[in-house]
Short mmCIF file of C-alpha atoms and ligand atoms in Angstrom, two decimals:
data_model
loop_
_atom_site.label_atom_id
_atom_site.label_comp_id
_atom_site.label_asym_id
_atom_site.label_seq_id
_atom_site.Cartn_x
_atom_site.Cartn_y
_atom_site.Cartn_z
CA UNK Y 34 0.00 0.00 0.00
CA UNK Y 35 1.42 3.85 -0.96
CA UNK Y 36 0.51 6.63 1.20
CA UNK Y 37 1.54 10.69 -0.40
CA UNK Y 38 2.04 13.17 2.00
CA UNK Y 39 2.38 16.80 1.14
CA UNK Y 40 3.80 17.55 4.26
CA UNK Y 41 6.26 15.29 6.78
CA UNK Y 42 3.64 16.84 9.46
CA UNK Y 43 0.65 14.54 8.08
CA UNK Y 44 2.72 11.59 9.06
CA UNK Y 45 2.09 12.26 12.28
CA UNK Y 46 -0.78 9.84 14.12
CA UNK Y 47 -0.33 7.39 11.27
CA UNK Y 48 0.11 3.97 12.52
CA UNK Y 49 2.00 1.12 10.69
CA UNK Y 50 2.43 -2.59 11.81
CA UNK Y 51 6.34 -4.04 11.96
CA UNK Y 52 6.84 -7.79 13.16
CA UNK Y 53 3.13 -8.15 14.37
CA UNK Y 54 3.27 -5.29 16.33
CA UNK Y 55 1.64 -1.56 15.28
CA UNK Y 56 3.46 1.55 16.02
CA UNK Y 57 2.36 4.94 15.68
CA UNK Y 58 4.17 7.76 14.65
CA UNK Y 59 4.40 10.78 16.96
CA UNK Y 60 6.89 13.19 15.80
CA UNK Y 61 9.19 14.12 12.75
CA UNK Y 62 12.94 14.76 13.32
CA UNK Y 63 15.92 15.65 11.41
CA UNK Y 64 14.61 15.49 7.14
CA UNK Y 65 17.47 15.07 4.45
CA UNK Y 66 17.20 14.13 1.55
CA UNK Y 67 17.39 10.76 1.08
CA UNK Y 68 16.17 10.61 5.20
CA UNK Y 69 13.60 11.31 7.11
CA UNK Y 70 13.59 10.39 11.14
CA UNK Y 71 10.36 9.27 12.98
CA UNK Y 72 9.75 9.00 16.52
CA UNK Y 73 7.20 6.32 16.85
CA UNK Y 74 5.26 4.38 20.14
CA UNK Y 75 4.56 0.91 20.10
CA UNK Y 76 0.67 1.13 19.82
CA UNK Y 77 -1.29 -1.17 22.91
CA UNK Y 78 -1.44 -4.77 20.52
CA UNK Y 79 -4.56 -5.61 18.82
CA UNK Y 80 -6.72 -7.91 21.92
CA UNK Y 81 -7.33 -11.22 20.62
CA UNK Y 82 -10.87 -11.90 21.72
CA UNK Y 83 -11.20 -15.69 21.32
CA UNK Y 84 -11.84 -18.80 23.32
CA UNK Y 85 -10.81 -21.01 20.64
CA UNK Y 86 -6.59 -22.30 19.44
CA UNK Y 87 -5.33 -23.05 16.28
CA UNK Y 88 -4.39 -26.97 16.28
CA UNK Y 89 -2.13 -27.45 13.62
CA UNK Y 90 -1.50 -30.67 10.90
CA UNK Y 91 1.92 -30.90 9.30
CA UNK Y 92 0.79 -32.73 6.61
CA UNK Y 93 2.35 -36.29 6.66
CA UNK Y 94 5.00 -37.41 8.54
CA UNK Y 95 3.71 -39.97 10.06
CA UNK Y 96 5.10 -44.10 9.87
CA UNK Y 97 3.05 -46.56 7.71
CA UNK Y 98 3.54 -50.31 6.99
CA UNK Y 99 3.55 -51.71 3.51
CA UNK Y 100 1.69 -54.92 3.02
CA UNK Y 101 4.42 -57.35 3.29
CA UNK Y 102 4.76 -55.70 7.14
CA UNK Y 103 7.84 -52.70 6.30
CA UNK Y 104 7.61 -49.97 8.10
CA UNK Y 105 8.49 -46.77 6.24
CA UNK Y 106 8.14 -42.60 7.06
CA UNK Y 107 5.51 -40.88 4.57
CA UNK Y 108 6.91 -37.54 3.63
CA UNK Y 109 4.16 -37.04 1.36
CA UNK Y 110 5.00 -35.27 -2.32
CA UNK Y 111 8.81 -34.79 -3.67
CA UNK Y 112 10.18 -32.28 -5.49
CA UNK Y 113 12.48 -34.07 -8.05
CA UNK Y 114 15.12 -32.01 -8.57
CA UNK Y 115 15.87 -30.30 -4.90
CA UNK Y 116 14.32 -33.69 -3.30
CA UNK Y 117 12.12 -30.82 -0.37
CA UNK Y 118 9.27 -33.04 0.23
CA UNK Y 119 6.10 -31.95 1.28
CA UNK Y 120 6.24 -32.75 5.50
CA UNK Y 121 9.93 -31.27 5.62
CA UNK Y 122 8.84 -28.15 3.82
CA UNK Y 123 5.37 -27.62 6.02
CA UNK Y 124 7.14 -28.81 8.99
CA UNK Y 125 9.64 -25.31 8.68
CA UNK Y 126 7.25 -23.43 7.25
CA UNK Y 127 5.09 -24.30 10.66
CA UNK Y 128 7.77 -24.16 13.43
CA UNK Y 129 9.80 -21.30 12.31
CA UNK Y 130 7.13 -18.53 10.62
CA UNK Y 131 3.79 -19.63 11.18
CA UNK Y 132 4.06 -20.12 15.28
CA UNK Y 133 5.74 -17.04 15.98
CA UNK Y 134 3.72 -15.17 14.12
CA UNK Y 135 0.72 -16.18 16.09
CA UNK Y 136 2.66 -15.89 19.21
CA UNK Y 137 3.15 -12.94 18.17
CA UNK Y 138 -0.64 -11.84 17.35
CA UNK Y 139 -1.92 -13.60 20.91
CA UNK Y 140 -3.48 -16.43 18.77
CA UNK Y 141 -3.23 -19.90 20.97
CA UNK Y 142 -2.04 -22.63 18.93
CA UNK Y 143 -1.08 -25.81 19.09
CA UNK Y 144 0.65 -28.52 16.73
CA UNK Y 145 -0.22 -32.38 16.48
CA UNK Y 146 2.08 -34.33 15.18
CA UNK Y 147 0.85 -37.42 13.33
CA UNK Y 148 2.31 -41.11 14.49
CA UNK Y 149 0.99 -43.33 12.09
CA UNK Y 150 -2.44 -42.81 10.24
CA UNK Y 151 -5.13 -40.29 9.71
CA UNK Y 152 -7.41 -42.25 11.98
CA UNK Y 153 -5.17 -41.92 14.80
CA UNK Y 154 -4.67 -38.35 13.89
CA UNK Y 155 -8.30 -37.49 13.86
CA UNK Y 156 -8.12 -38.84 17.43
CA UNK Y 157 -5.35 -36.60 18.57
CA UNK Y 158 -7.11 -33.46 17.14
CA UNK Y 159 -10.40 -33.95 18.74
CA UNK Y 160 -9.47 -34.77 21.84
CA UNK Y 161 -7.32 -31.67 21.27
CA UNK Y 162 -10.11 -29.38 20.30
CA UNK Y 163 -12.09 -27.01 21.97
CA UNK Y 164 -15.39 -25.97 20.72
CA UNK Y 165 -14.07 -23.00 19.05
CA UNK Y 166 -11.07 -24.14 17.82
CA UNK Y 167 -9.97 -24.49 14.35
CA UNK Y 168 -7.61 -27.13 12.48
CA UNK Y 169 -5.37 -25.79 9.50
CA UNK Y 170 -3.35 -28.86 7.77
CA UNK Y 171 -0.69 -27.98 6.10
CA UNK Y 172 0.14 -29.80 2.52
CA UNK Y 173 1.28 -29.34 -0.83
CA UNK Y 174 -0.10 -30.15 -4.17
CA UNK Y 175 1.38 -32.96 -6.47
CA UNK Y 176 1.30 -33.03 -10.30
CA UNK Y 177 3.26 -33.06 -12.97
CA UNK Y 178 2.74 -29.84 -14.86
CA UNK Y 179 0.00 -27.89 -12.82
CA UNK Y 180 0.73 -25.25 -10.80
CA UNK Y 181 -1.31 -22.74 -8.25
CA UNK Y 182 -3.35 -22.89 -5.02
CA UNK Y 183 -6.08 -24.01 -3.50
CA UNK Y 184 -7.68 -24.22 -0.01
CA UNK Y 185 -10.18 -27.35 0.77
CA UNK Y 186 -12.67 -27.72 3.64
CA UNK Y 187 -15.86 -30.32 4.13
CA UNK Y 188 -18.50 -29.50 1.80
CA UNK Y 189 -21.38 -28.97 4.86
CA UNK Y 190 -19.45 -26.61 6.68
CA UNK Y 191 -19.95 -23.13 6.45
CA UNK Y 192 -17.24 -21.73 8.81
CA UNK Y 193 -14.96 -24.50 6.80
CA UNK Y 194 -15.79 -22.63 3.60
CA UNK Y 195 -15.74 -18.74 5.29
CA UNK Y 196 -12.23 -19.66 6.59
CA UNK Y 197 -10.51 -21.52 3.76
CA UNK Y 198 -11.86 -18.48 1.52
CA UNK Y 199 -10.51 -16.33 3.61
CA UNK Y 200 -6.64 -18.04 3.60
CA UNK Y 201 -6.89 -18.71 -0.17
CA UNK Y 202 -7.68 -14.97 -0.90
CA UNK Y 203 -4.08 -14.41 1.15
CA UNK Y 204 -2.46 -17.50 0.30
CA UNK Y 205 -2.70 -16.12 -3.29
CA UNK Y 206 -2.23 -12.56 -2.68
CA UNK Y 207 0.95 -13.54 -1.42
CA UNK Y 208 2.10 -16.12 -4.00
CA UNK Y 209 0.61 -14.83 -7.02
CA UNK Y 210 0.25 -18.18 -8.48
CA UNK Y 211 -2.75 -19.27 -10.33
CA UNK Y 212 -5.84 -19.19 -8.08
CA UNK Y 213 -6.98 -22.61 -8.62
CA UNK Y 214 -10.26 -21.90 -6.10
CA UNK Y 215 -11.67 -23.24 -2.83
CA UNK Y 216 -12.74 -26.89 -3.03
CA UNK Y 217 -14.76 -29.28 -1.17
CA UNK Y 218 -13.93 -32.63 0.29
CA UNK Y 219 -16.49 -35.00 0.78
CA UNK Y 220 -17.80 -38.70 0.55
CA UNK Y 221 -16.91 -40.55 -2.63
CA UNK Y 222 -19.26 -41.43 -5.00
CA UNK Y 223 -17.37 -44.92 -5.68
CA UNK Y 224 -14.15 -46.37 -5.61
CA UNK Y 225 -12.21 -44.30 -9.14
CA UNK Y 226 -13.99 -40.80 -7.07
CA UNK Y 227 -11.76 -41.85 -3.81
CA UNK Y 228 -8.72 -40.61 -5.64
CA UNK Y 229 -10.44 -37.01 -5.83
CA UNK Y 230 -11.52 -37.10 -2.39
CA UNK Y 231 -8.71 -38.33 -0.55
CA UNK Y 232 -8.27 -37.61 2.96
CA UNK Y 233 -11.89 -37.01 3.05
CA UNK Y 234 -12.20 -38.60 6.26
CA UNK Y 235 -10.58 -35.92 8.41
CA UNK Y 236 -12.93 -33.39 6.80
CA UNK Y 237 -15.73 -35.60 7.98
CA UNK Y 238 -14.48 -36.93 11.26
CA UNK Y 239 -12.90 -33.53 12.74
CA UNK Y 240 -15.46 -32.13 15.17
CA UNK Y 241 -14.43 -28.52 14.68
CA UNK Y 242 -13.69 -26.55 10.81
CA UNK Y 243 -10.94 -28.21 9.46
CA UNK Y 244 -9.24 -27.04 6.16
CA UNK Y 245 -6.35 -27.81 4.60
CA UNK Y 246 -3.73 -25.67 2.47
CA UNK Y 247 -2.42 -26.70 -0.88
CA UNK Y 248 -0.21 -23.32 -1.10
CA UNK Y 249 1.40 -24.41 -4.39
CA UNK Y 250 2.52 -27.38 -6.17
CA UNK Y 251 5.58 -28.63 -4.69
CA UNK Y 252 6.34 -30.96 -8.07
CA UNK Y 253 6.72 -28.15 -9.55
CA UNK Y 254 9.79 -25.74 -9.37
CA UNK Y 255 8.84 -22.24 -10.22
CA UNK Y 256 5.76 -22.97 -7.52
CA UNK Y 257 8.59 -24.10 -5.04
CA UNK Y 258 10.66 -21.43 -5.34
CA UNK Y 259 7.62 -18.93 -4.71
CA UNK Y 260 7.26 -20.62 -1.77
CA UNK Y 261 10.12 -20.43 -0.48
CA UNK Y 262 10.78 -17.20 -1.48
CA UNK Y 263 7.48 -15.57 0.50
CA UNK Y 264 7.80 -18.20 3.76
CA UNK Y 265 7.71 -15.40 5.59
CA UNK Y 266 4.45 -13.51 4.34
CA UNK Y 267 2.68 -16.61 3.46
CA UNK Y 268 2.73 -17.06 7.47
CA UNK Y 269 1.31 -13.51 7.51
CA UNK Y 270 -1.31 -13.85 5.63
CA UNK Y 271 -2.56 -17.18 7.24
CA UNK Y 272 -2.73 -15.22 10.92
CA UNK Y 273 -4.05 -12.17 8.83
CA UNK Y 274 -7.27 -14.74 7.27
CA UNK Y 275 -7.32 -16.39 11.10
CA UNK Y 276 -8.08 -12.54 13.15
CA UNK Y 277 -10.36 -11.93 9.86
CA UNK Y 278 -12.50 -15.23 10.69
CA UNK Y 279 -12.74 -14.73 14.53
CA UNK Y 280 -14.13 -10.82 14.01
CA UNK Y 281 -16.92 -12.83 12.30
ZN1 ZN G 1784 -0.19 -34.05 1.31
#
């Protein structure tokens, strides 16, 4: 966003936000220029008035046994050529942007870690969740050539769909990728539709709004490197669409 001024004097009483935190300018000092100094106040934070958390799904990650009884880690989706797979990727994106930006805004969170399957997830998030709590899982798309976002929630669920419109409109402010639309998840009509609707389950079995982020398409590069370009302001945006969804 640009702001003119005529005068250095307007500046004053404007308020700008820095590291999740809003300041507010209250004097002008020495002007050169190329410079211009600014006293500013940290502004009282924004009160986060909610009873619910964020719990939080790193997509994958959890150990699964092949038929003929190996057990082996699911990292989900690979890029080819830099081998980031889809858990690793989330799994930073989570821990080192997404959590402290919460912190930052007041937002309770809290991550669950999957052990083994989505039915023992579902398990850990509900007896996790309060009745105002949301779930956000965090994936990535897979495909060969495609490329762009989308945001997925249960197809009954209105605060599913206010919420993951919410985060798509950010996820693809930020990443500028093509904005491949909010989708629905729900029952398969028969066994070749349970490709389309995979992981439909959690949508279902979740007892409070659960949607889950496909940010970009980690098969493909030019998507990856967006991604990890805007780590950072993607995190942003997601808090941004959460405080958006709790004013109601
Ligand atoms: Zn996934």
């Amino acid at each position: 966003m640009e702001h003119r001024y005529k005068d250095p004097k307007e500046l004053i009483g404007v308020e700008f936000e820095e590291l999740g935190n809003t300041y507010k300018i209250t004097g002008i000092g020495e002007i050169t220029e190329e410079f211009m100094t600014l006293f500013t106040e940290k502004v009282k934070e924004e009160i986060i008035n909610w009873n619910g958390k964020v719990l939080i799904d790193v997509g994958h990650g959890g150990t699964k046994t092949t038929s003929s009884g190996k057990k082996y880690r699911d990292y989900g989706a690979v890029n080819e050529k830099s081998k980031v797979d889809e858990f690793t990727w989330n799994h930073d994106f989570v821990m080192r942007y997404l959590i402290p930006e919460l912190n930052a805004s007041g937002i309770a969170n809290k991550v669950v870690l999957r052990s083994t399957n989505i039915t023992k997830l579902v398990t850990d998030l509900n007896k996790e969740a309060g009745k105002d709590d949301i779930i956000l899982s965090f994936h990535l798309n897979s495909d060969i050539k495609a490329s762009g976002t989308e945001t997925l929630y249960w197809h009954t669920s209105e605060k599913g769909k206010k919420l993951a419109g919410l985060i798509q409109k950010g996820l693809v402010g930020v990443l500028g990728l093509p904005d491949r639309g909010i989708k629905i998840r729900r029952k398969p009509l028969d066994n070749a539709d349970s490709l389309n609707q995979r992981g439909w389950t959690m949508f279902k079995d979740t007892k409070v709004p659960f949607v889950m982020l496909e940010s970009f398409f980690i098969t493909n590069d030019e998507d990856l490197k967006r991604g990890n370009e805007k780590k950072a302001e993607l995190a942003k945006a997601v808090v941004s669409a959460i405080k958006e969804y709790i004013k109601g």
